[in-house]
Amino acid sequence: MKIATWNINSVRLRKENVINFLKKESIDILCLQETKTVDENFPITFFNDYGYIHSYIRGEKSYNGVAILSKIPFKNKSFHNFCNLNDTRHIKVELRNNITIHNFYVPAGGDIADINLNPKFKHKLQFMEEMINLLKKEKFKNRLVLGDFNIAPFENDVWSHKSLLNVVSHTKPETNYFSKLLKYGAFEDIVRNHFKRDDKIYSWWSYRNKDWKKSNRGRRLDHILISKNIQKYIQSVKIYKSIRDEKKPSDHVPISITLKL
DNA sequence: ATGGCGCGGTCACCGCGA
């Protein structure tokens, strides 16, 4: 079973990129973020035609939006609202083999890393707090928590730890929340564990760099966390860096894991 | 230290991303 996550930054604009990736990499389940469309306009029949006949879509106009496209059926579907908002940042599915998948789009948090000056940063920290509380309440086994967390948790998840310490995505309050999430949810950061501790690994490169590859100022904002009890079934972990070089790419690239259950 | 680009949409400007 091959599962991937990808912040697509408009699914309508990039449905061809998505299907090319799904076919080439033989993905069974894809979790998308920032689909940026209401459900009525989601190109679902397009994906149905390629065998992704099971889906769970939750979007809104212009912003946010999450979706799961799958070849494998779901036993249950549900979502949760955070911070008293009805924005579309989370969905959850349960498979017949009792694996559950949470797909998250955590708020970006704006520019200023100060909750008193920046309500978006406050929202992000509140979201993380509620996310941890939710995951603490569930059964700890057989879970995957994945998506765009908008947090680069460790030193080698950014191009420069020193120059990003005060930049939203890599500040102490955010990285502390990430560590709390691992601890209180009993998760493994399987992507980081798969690489060497001092390897720089990224899943996002800004659109604003003239040559993203040359400057290589990336951050690891997208994550796949997994319950410790199923860690032993992981067969492979991949970050598809070459996708960033496609025509009209998303600023994020997909990540996948293969589970042999 | 700054700005750089790209998305959707009450569409030549703005909010938002991070």
PDB file of C-alpha atoms (C1' of nucleotides) in Angstrom:
ATOM      1  CA  MET A   1       0.000   0.000   0.000  1.00  0.00           C
ATOM      2  CA  LYS A   2       1.570   3.238  -1.207  1.00  0.00           C
ATOM      3  CA  ILE A   3       0.340   6.453   0.396  1.00  0.00           C
ATOM      4  CA  ALA A   4       1.338   9.994  -0.578  1.00  0.00           C
ATOM      5  CA  THR A   5       0.734  13.572   0.546  1.00  0.00           C
ATOM      6  CA  TRP A   6       0.986  16.686  -1.619  1.00  0.00           C
ATOM      7  CA  ASN A   7       0.110  20.364  -1.219  1.00  0.00           C
ATOM      8  CA  ILE A   8      -1.050  20.955  -4.786  1.00  0.00           C
ATOM      9  CA  ASN A   9      -1.849  24.711  -4.655  1.00  0.00           C
ATOM     10  CA  SER A  10      -5.001  24.444  -6.817  1.00  0.00           C
ATOM     11  CA  VAL A  11      -6.154  20.994  -7.930  1.00  0.00           C
ATOM     12  CA  ARG A  12      -8.030  22.352 -10.939  1.00  0.00           C
ATOM     13  CA  LEU A  13      -4.903  23.971 -12.314  1.00  0.00           C
ATOM     14  CA  ARG A  14      -2.735  20.902 -11.726  1.00  0.00           C
ATOM     15  CA  LYS A  15      -4.916  17.838 -12.227  1.00  0.00           C
ATOM     16  CA  GLU A  16      -2.631  16.643 -15.051  1.00  0.00           C
ATOM     17  CA  ASN A  17       0.430  16.880 -12.784  1.00  0.00           C
ATOM     18  CA  VAL A  18      -1.478  14.890 -10.172  1.00  0.00           C
ATOM     19  CA  ILE A  19      -2.553  12.089 -12.477  1.00  0.00           C
ATOM     20  CA  ASN A  20       0.927  11.817 -14.009  1.00  0.00           C
ATOM     21  CA  PHE A  21       2.384  11.399 -10.527  1.00  0.00           C
ATOM     22  CA  LEU A  22      -0.259   8.869  -9.461  1.00  0.00           C
ATOM     23  CA  LYS A  23       0.297   6.732 -12.542  1.00  0.00           C
ATOM     24  CA  LYS A  24       4.088   6.928 -12.618  1.00  0.00           C
ATOM     25  CA  GLU A  25       4.523   6.118  -8.935  1.00  0.00           C
ATOM     26  CA  SER A  26       1.586   3.672  -8.633  1.00  0.00           C
ATOM     27  CA  ILE A  27       0.092   5.538  -5.677  1.00  0.00           C
ATOM     28  CA  ASP A  28      -2.859   3.846  -3.930  1.00  0.00           C
ATOM     29  CA  ILE A  29      -3.946   6.731  -1.728  1.00  0.00           C
ATOM     30  CA  LEU A  30      -3.147  10.420  -2.272  1.00  0.00           C
ATOM     31  CA  CYS A  31      -3.866  13.128   0.317  1.00  0.00           C
ATOM     32  CA  LEU A  32      -4.055  16.628  -1.143  1.00  0.00           C
ATOM     33  CA  GLN A  33      -3.981  20.047   0.509  1.00  0.00           C
ATOM     34  CA  GLU A  34      -4.758  23.530  -0.798  1.00  0.00           C
ATOM     35  CA  THR A  35      -7.146  22.247  -3.429  1.00  0.00           C
ATOM     36  CA  LYS A  36      -8.708  25.743  -3.481  1.00  0.00           C
ATOM     37  CA  THR A  37     -12.135  24.817  -4.773  1.00  0.00           C
ATOM     38  CA  VAL A  38     -15.643  24.010  -3.631  1.00  0.00           C
ATOM     39  CA  ASP A  39     -16.547  20.312  -3.912  1.00  0.00           C
ATOM     40  CA  GLU A  40     -18.872  20.897  -6.893  1.00  0.00           C
ATOM     41  CA  ASN A  41     -15.919  22.093  -8.960  1.00  0.00           C
ATOM     42  CA  PHE A  42     -13.422  19.427  -7.869  1.00  0.00           C
ATOM     43  CA  PRO A  43     -12.394  17.424 -10.988  1.00  0.00           C
ATOM     44  CA  ILE A  44     -13.406  14.146  -9.366  1.00  0.00           C
ATOM     45  CA  THR A  45     -14.619  12.342 -12.515  1.00  0.00           C
ATOM     46  CA  PHE A  46     -11.192  12.996 -14.031  1.00  0.00           C
ATOM     47  CA  PHE A  47      -9.575  10.944 -11.250  1.00  0.00           C
ATOM     48  CA  ASN A  48     -12.373   8.346 -11.220  1.00  0.00           C
ATOM     49  CA  ASP A  49     -11.537   7.560 -14.838  1.00  0.00           C
ATOM     50  CA  TYR A  50      -8.017   6.529 -13.833  1.00  0.00           C
ATOM     51  CA  GLY A  51      -9.148   4.125 -11.129  1.00  0.00           C
ATOM     52  CA  TYR A  52      -9.267   6.471  -8.159  1.00  0.00           C
ATOM     53  CA  ILE A  53     -12.902   5.612  -7.547  1.00  0.00           C
ATOM     54  CA  HIS A  54     -12.914   6.201  -3.795  1.00  0.00           C
ATOM     55  CA  SER A  55     -12.601   9.733  -2.525  1.00  0.00           C
ATOM     56  CA  TYR A  56     -13.304  12.123   0.282  1.00  0.00           C
ATOM     57  CA  ILE A  57     -13.312  15.793  -0.644  1.00  0.00           C
ATOM     58  CA  ARG A  58     -13.747  18.794   1.586  1.00  0.00           C
ATOM     59  CA  GLY A  59     -13.098  22.189   0.031  1.00  0.00           C
ATOM     60  CA  GLU A  60     -14.157  25.815  -0.031  1.00  0.00           C
ATOM     61  CA  LYS A  61     -13.842  28.741  -2.390  1.00  0.00           C
ATOM     62  CA  SER A  62     -10.329  30.107  -3.039  1.00  0.00           C
ATOM     63  CA  TYR A  63      -8.598  28.941   0.130  1.00  0.00           C
ATOM     64  CA  ASN A  64      -7.568  25.746   1.933  1.00  0.00           C
ATOM     65  CA  GLY A  65      -9.299  22.515   0.902  1.00  0.00           C
ATOM     66  CA  VAL A  66      -8.270  18.901   1.520  1.00  0.00           C
ATOM     67  CA  ALA A  67      -9.023  15.695  -0.376  1.00  0.00           C
ATOM     68  CA  ILE A  68      -8.167  11.997  -0.419  1.00  0.00           C
ATOM     69  CA  LEU A  69      -8.145  10.114  -3.736  1.00  0.00           C
ATOM     70  CA  SER A  70      -7.926   6.344  -3.417  1.00  0.00           C
ATOM     71  CA  LYS A  71      -8.008   2.999  -5.181  1.00  0.00           C
ATOM     72  CA  ILE A  72      -8.780   1.416  -1.803  1.00  0.00           C
ATOM     73  CA  PRO A  73     -12.244   1.758  -0.219  1.00  0.00           C
ATOM     74  CA  PHE A  74     -12.891   3.536   3.089  1.00  0.00           C
ATOM     75  CA  LYS A  75     -14.828   2.140   6.012  1.00  0.00           C
ATOM     76  CA  ASN A  76     -15.438   5.559   7.563  1.00  0.00           C
ATOM     77  CA  LYS A  77     -15.035   9.229   6.707  1.00  0.00           C
ATOM     78  CA  SER A  78     -15.120  12.183   9.098  1.00  0.00           C
ATOM     79  CA  PHE A  79     -13.706  15.642   9.662  1.00  0.00           C
ATOM     80  CA  HIS A  80     -12.997  17.983  12.509  1.00  0.00           C
ATOM     81  CA  ASN A  81     -13.215  21.764  12.737  1.00  0.00           C
ATOM     82  CA  PHE A  82     -10.519  23.702  14.589  1.00  0.00           C
ATOM     83  CA  CYS A  83     -10.431  27.123  16.255  1.00  0.00           C
ATOM     84  CA  ASN A  84     -14.227  27.505  15.925  1.00  0.00           C
ATOM     85  CA  LEU A  85     -13.899  27.932  12.181  1.00  0.00           C
ATOM     86  CA  ASN A  86     -15.564  26.017   9.406  1.00  0.00           C
ATOM     87  CA  ASP A  87     -12.495  26.172   7.161  1.00  0.00           C
ATOM     88  CA  THR A  88     -11.484  23.034   5.316  1.00  0.00           C
ATOM     89  CA  ARG A  89      -8.230  21.932   6.918  1.00  0.00           C
ATOM     90  CA  HIS A  90      -8.833  18.356   8.013  1.00  0.00           C
ATOM     91  CA  ILE A  91     -10.371  15.068   6.946  1.00  0.00           C
ATOM     92  CA  LYS A  92      -9.962  11.561   8.281  1.00  0.00           C
ATOM     93  CA  VAL A  93     -10.629   8.151   6.725  1.00  0.00           C
ATOM     94  CA  GLU A  94     -10.514   4.624   8.083  1.00  0.00           C
ATOM     95  CA  LEU A  95      -9.562   1.706   5.854  1.00  0.00           C
ATOM     96  CA  ARG A  96     -10.921  -1.829   6.107  1.00  0.00           C
ATOM     97  CA  ASN A  97      -7.628  -3.003   7.617  1.00  0.00           C
ATOM     98  CA  ASN A  98      -8.238  -0.517  10.481  1.00  0.00           C
ATOM     99  CA  ILE A  99      -5.534   1.907   9.395  1.00  0.00           C
ATOM    100  CA  THR A 100      -6.717   5.491   9.925  1.00  0.00           C
ATOM    101  CA  ILE A 101      -5.415   8.446   7.939  1.00  0.00           C
ATOM    102  CA  HIS A 102      -5.640  12.075   9.070  1.00  0.00           C
ATOM    103  CA  ASN A 103      -5.066  14.621   6.312  1.00  0.00           C
ATOM    104  CA  PHE A 104      -4.165  18.077   7.695  1.00  0.00           C
ATOM    105  CA  TYR A 105      -3.605  21.533   6.296  1.00  0.00           C
ATOM    106  CA  VAL A 106      -2.230  23.551   9.224  1.00  0.00           C
ATOM    107  CA  PRO A 107      -2.513  27.374   8.951  1.00  0.00           C
ATOM    108  CA  ALA A 108       0.552  29.073   7.505  1.00  0.00           C
ATOM    109  CA  GLY A 109       0.692  31.639  10.278  1.00  0.00           C
ATOM    110  CA  GLY A 110       1.396  34.915   8.476  1.00  0.00           C
ATOM    111  CA  ASP A 111       4.611  36.913   8.601  1.00  0.00           C
ATOM    112  CA  ILE A 112       5.237  38.052  12.162  1.00  0.00           C
ATOM    113  CA  ALA A 113       6.057  35.433  14.820  1.00  0.00           C
ATOM    114  CA  ASP A 114       4.188  37.189  17.615  1.00  0.00           C
ATOM    115  CA  ILE A 115       0.723  36.207  18.795  1.00  0.00           C
ATOM    116  CA  ASN A 116       0.042  39.736  20.060  1.00  0.00           C
ATOM    117  CA  LEU A 117       0.812  41.387  16.754  1.00  0.00           C
ATOM    118  CA  ASN A 118      -0.318  38.698  14.335  1.00  0.00           C
ATOM    119  CA  PRO A 119      -3.685  36.917  14.675  1.00  0.00           C
ATOM    120  CA  LYS A 120      -2.648  34.400  11.996  1.00  0.00           C
ATOM    121  CA  PHE A 121       0.265  33.226  14.125  1.00  0.00           C
ATOM    122  CA  LYS A 122      -2.043  32.926  17.116  1.00  0.00           C
ATOM    123  CA  HIS A 123      -4.434  30.872  14.986  1.00  0.00           C
ATOM    124  CA  LYS A 124      -1.628  28.530  13.931  1.00  0.00           C
ATOM    125  CA  LEU A 125      -0.514  27.836  17.516  1.00  0.00           C
ATOM    126  CA  GLN A 126      -4.116  27.371  18.647  1.00  0.00           C
ATOM    127  CA  PHE A 127      -4.657  24.952  15.772  1.00  0.00           C
ATOM    128  CA  MET A 128      -1.621  22.885  16.844  1.00  0.00           C
ATOM    129  CA  GLU A 129      -2.904  22.837  20.424  1.00  0.00           C
ATOM    130  CA  GLU A 130      -6.309  21.524  19.327  1.00  0.00           C
ATOM    131  CA  MET A 131      -4.736  19.075  16.879  1.00  0.00           C
ATOM    132  CA  ILE A 132      -2.667  17.516  19.661  1.00  0.00           C
ATOM    133  CA  ASN A 133      -5.679  17.357  21.990  1.00  0.00           C
ATOM    134  CA  LEU A 134      -7.729  15.604  19.328  1.00  0.00           C
ATOM    135  CA  LEU A 135      -5.012  13.053  18.558  1.00  0.00           C
ATOM    136  CA  LYS A 136      -4.409  12.413  22.269  1.00  0.00           C
ATOM    137  CA  LYS A 137      -8.009  11.270  22.652  1.00  0.00           C
ATOM    138  CA  GLU A 138      -7.895   8.596  19.947  1.00  0.00           C
ATOM    139  CA  LYS A 139      -6.515   5.073  19.955  1.00  0.00           C
ATOM    140  CA  PHE A 140      -2.746   5.249  19.451  1.00  0.00           C
ATOM    141  CA  LYS A 141      -2.462   2.266  17.124  1.00  0.00           C
ATOM    142  CA  ASN A 142      -2.562   2.080  13.315  1.00  0.00           C
ATOM    143  CA  ARG A 143      -2.550   5.814  12.641  1.00  0.00           C
ATOM    144  CA  LEU A 144      -1.099   7.937   9.883  1.00  0.00           C
ATOM    145  CA  VAL A 145      -1.114  11.699  10.388  1.00  0.00           C
ATOM    146  CA  LEU A 146       0.049  13.512   7.325  1.00  0.00           C
ATOM    147  CA  GLY A 147      -0.210  16.682   5.292  1.00  0.00           C
ATOM    148  CA  ASP A 148       1.126  20.218   5.154  1.00  0.00           C
ATOM    149  CA  PHE A 149       1.978  21.191   8.740  1.00  0.00           C
ATOM    150  CA  ASN A 150       3.660  24.440   7.716  1.00  0.00           C
ATOM    151  CA  ILE A 151       6.337  23.664  10.310  1.00  0.00           C
ATOM    152  CA  ALA A 152       9.949  22.738   9.556  1.00  0.00           C
ATOM    153  CA  PRO A 153      10.693  21.032  12.878  1.00  0.00           C
ATOM    154  CA  PHE A 154      14.422  20.301  12.983  1.00  0.00           C
ATOM    155  CA  GLU A 155      17.667  22.105  12.185  1.00  0.00           C
ATOM    156  CA  ASN A 156      18.220  20.219   8.967  1.00  0.00           C
ATOM    157  CA  ASP A 157      14.649  20.739   7.801  1.00  0.00           C
ATOM    158  CA  VAL A 158      15.582  24.270   6.696  1.00  0.00           C
ATOM    159  CA  TRP A 159      18.372  25.660   4.545  1.00  0.00           C
ATOM    160  CA  SER A 160      19.652  27.817   7.401  1.00  0.00           C
ATOM    161  CA  HIS A 161      18.641  27.113  10.976  1.00  0.00           C
ATOM    162  CA  LYS A 162      20.197  30.352  12.199  1.00  0.00           C
ATOM    163  CA  SER A 163      18.567  32.688   9.718  1.00  0.00           C
ATOM    164  CA  LEU A 164      15.140  31.041  10.003  1.00  0.00           C
ATOM    165  CA  LEU A 165      14.800  30.873  13.783  1.00  0.00           C
ATOM    166  CA  ASN A 166      12.598  33.965  13.753  1.00  0.00           C
ATOM    167  CA  VAL A 167      10.825  33.106  10.530  1.00  0.00           C
ATOM    168  CA  VAL A 168       7.314  31.646  10.835  1.00  0.00           C
ATOM    169  CA  SER A 169       7.547  27.860  10.181  1.00  0.00           C
ATOM    170  CA  HIS A 170      10.777  27.346  12.143  1.00  0.00           C
ATOM    171  CA  THR A 171      10.254  29.320  15.380  1.00  0.00           C
ATOM    172  CA  LYS A 172      10.566  27.703  18.810  1.00  0.00           C
ATOM    173  CA  PRO A 173       6.839  27.735  19.661  1.00  0.00           C
ATOM    174  CA  GLU A 174       6.068  25.953  16.386  1.00  0.00           C
ATOM    175  CA  THR A 175       8.837  23.348  16.572  1.00  0.00           C
ATOM    176  CA  ASN A 176       7.920  22.723  20.221  1.00  0.00           C
ATOM    177  CA  TYR A 177       4.376  21.947  19.160  1.00  0.00           C
ATOM    178  CA  PHE A 178       5.682  19.515  16.564  1.00  0.00           C
ATOM    179  CA  SER A 179       7.715  17.698  19.241  1.00  0.00           C
ATOM    180  CA  LYS A 180       4.685  17.656  21.544  1.00  0.00           C
ATOM    181  CA  LEU A 181       2.631  16.127  18.758  1.00  0.00           C
ATOM    182  CA  LEU A 182       5.155  13.301  18.318  1.00  0.00           C
ATOM    183  CA  LYS A 183       5.324  12.718  22.060  1.00  0.00           C
ATOM    184  CA  TYR A 184       1.653  12.896  23.033  1.00  0.00           C
ATOM    185  CA  GLY A 185       0.412  11.089  19.930  1.00  0.00           C
ATOM    186  CA  ALA A 186       3.180   8.456  20.133  1.00  0.00           C
ATOM    187  CA  PHE A 187       4.168   9.039  16.514  1.00  0.00           C
ATOM    188  CA  GLU A 188       7.356   8.475  14.595  1.00  0.00           C
ATOM    189  CA  ASP A 189       8.542  11.115  12.137  1.00  0.00           C
ATOM    190  CA  ILE A 190       9.200   8.400   9.624  1.00  0.00           C
ATOM    191  CA  VAL A 191      10.535  10.667   6.856  1.00  0.00           C
ATOM    192  CA  ARG A 192      13.176  12.289   9.076  1.00  0.00           C
ATOM    193  CA  ASN A 193      14.104   8.891  10.546  1.00  0.00           C
ATOM    194  CA  HIS A 194      14.613   7.441   7.102  1.00  0.00           C
ATOM    195  CA  PHE A 195      17.368   9.938   6.285  1.00  0.00           C
ATOM    196  CA  LYS A 196      20.599  10.648   8.111  1.00  0.00           C
ATOM    197  CA  ARG A 197      20.313  13.084  10.989  1.00  0.00           C
ATOM    198  CA  ASP A 198      22.413  15.736   9.215  1.00  0.00           C
ATOM    199  CA  ASP A 199      20.868  15.354   5.748  1.00  0.00           C
ATOM    200  CA  LYS A 200      19.086  18.490   4.607  1.00  0.00           C
ATOM    201  CA  ILE A 201      15.621  17.415   3.470  1.00  0.00           C
ATOM    202  CA  TYR A 202      12.955  19.694   2.069  1.00  0.00           C
ATOM    203  CA  SER A 203       9.467  19.402   0.598  1.00  0.00           C
ATOM    204  CA  TRP A 204       8.892  23.072  -0.265  1.00  0.00           C
ATOM    205  CA  TRP A 205      10.825  25.692  -2.225  1.00  0.00           C
ATOM    206  CA  SER A 206       9.497  29.249  -2.571  1.00  0.00           C
ATOM    207  CA  TYR A 207       8.228  30.479  -5.928  1.00  0.00           C
ATOM    208  CA  ARG A 208      10.173  33.660  -5.300  1.00  0.00           C
ATOM    209  CA  ASN A 209      13.633  32.308  -5.887  1.00  0.00           C
ATOM    210  CA  LYS A 210      14.747  32.743  -9.468  1.00  0.00           C
ATOM    211  CA  ASP A 211      16.405  29.347  -9.540  1.00  0.00           C
ATOM    212  CA  TRP A 212      14.956  27.191  -6.753  1.00  0.00           C
ATOM    213  CA  LYS A 213      17.435  24.383  -7.351  1.00  0.00           C
ATOM    214  CA  LYS A 214      20.518  26.566  -7.430  1.00  0.00           C
ATOM    215  CA  SER A 215      19.697  28.580  -4.304  1.00  0.00           C
ATOM    216  CA  ASN A 216      18.132  25.472  -2.680  1.00  0.00           C
ATOM    217  CA  ARG A 217      16.510  27.494   0.081  1.00  0.00           C
ATOM    218  CA  GLY A 218      13.957  24.863   0.972  1.00  0.00           C
ATOM    219  CA  ARG A 219      12.037  23.806   4.050  1.00  0.00           C
ATOM    220  CA  ARG A 220      10.491  20.476   5.135  1.00  0.00           C
ATOM    221  CA  LEU A 221       6.906  21.569   5.789  1.00  0.00           C
ATOM    222  CA  ASP A 222       5.088  18.396   4.719  1.00  0.00           C
ATOM    223  CA  HIS A 223       5.051  15.363   6.957  1.00  0.00           C
ATOM    224  CA  ILE A 224       3.998  11.744   7.339  1.00  0.00           C
ATOM    225  CA  LEU A 225       3.776  10.637  10.973  1.00  0.00           C
ATOM    226  CA  ILE A 226       3.043   7.022  11.834  1.00  0.00           C
ATOM    227  CA  SER A 227       2.050   5.031  14.928  1.00  0.00           C
ATOM    228  CA  LYS A 228       4.968   3.136  16.415  1.00  0.00           C
ATOM    229  CA  ASN A 229       3.167  -0.226  16.147  1.00  0.00           C
ATOM    230  CA  ILE A 230       3.140  -0.139  12.334  1.00  0.00           C
ATOM    231  CA  GLN A 231       6.565   1.393  11.838  1.00  0.00           C
ATOM    232  CA  LYS A 232       8.002  -2.074  11.166  1.00  0.00           C
ATOM    233  CA  TYR A 233       5.865  -2.424   8.032  1.00  0.00           C
ATOM    234  CA  ILE A 234       7.441   0.539   6.245  1.00  0.00           C
ATOM    235  CA  GLN A 235       9.193  -0.546   3.083  1.00  0.00           C
ATOM    236  CA  SER A 236      10.128   2.751   1.499  1.00  0.00           C
ATOM    237  CA  VAL A 237      10.042   6.509   2.010  1.00  0.00           C
ATOM    238  CA  LYS A 238      10.317   8.928  -0.903  1.00  0.00           C
ATOM    239  CA  ILE A 239      10.449  12.670  -1.520  1.00  0.00           C
ATOM    240  CA  TYR A 240       9.830  13.523  -5.182  1.00  0.00           C
ATOM    241  CA  LYS A 241      12.112  16.519  -5.560  1.00  0.00           C
ATOM    242  CA  SER A 242      12.110  16.355  -9.374  1.00  0.00           C
ATOM    243  CA  ILE A 243       8.404  17.300  -9.396  1.00  0.00           C
ATOM    244  CA  ARG A 244       9.453  20.853  -8.440  1.00  0.00           C
ATOM    245  CA  ASP A 245      10.988  21.102 -11.940  1.00  0.00           C
ATOM    246  CA  GLU A 246       7.766  20.409 -13.834  1.00  0.00           C
ATOM    247  CA  LYS A 247       6.094  23.111 -15.887  1.00  0.00           C
ATOM    248  CA  LYS A 248       3.805  25.207 -13.658  1.00  0.00           C
ATOM    249  CA  PRO A 249       4.692  23.266 -10.502  1.00  0.00           C
ATOM    250  CA  SER A 250       3.242  23.543  -7.019  1.00  0.00           C
ATOM    251  CA  ASP A 251       5.732  25.043  -4.580  1.00  0.00           C
ATOM    252  CA  HIS A 252       5.464  21.760  -2.601  1.00  0.00           C
ATOM    253  CA  VAL A 253       6.524  18.298  -3.790  1.00  0.00           C
ATOM    254  CA  PRO A 254       4.854  14.996  -2.888  1.00  0.00           C
ATOM    255  CA  ILE A 255       6.137  12.534  -0.283  1.00  0.00           C
ATOM    256  CA  SER A 256       5.195   8.858  -0.107  1.00  0.00           C
ATOM    257  CA  ILE A 257       5.593   5.795   2.069  1.00  0.00           C
ATOM    258  CA  THR A 258       5.013   2.157   1.202  1.00  0.00           C
ATOM    259  CA  LEU A 259       3.493  -0.076   3.870  1.00  0.00           C
ATOM    260  CA  LYS A 260       3.647  -3.857   3.611  1.00  0.00           C
ATOM    261  CA  LEU A 261       0.930  -5.012   5.983  1.00  0.00           C
TER     262      LEU A 261
ATOM    263  C1'  DA B   1      17.377  43.821   5.135  1.00  0.00           C
ATOM    264  C1'  DT B   2      14.384  43.368   1.227  1.00  0.00           C
ATOM    265  C1'  DG B   3      11.972  41.396  -2.341  1.00  0.00           C
ATOM    266  C1'  DG B   4      11.336  38.175  -5.128  1.00  0.00           C
ATOM    267  C1'  DC B   5       6.289  34.604  -7.618  1.00  0.00           C
ATOM    268  C1'  DG B   6       1.767  32.445  -8.140  1.00  0.00           C
ATOM    269  C1'  DC B   7      -2.983  31.180  -6.840  1.00  0.00           C
ATOM    270  C1'  DG B   8      -8.360  32.506  -7.051  1.00  0.00           C
ATOM    271  C1'  DG B   9     -11.519  35.925  -7.697  1.00  0.00           C
ATOM    272  C1'  DT B  10     -16.767  41.091  -6.694  1.00  0.00           C
ATOM    273  C1'  DC B  11     -10.482  40.495 -11.523  1.00  0.00           C
ATOM    274  C1'  DA B  12      -5.159  45.804 -13.943  1.00  0.00           C
ATOM    275  C1'  DC B  13      -5.935  44.877  -7.897  1.00  0.00           C
ATOM    276  C1'  DC B  14      -6.226  42.355  -3.497  1.00  0.00           C
ATOM    277  C1'  DG B  15      -5.762  38.580   0.145  1.00  0.00           C
ATOM    278  C1'  DC B  16      -3.075  34.874   0.932  1.00  0.00           C
ATOM    279  C1'  DG B  17       0.752  31.652   0.942  1.00  0.00           C
ATOM    280  C1'  DA B  18       5.498  30.785   4.213  1.00  0.00           C
TER     281       DA B  18
END
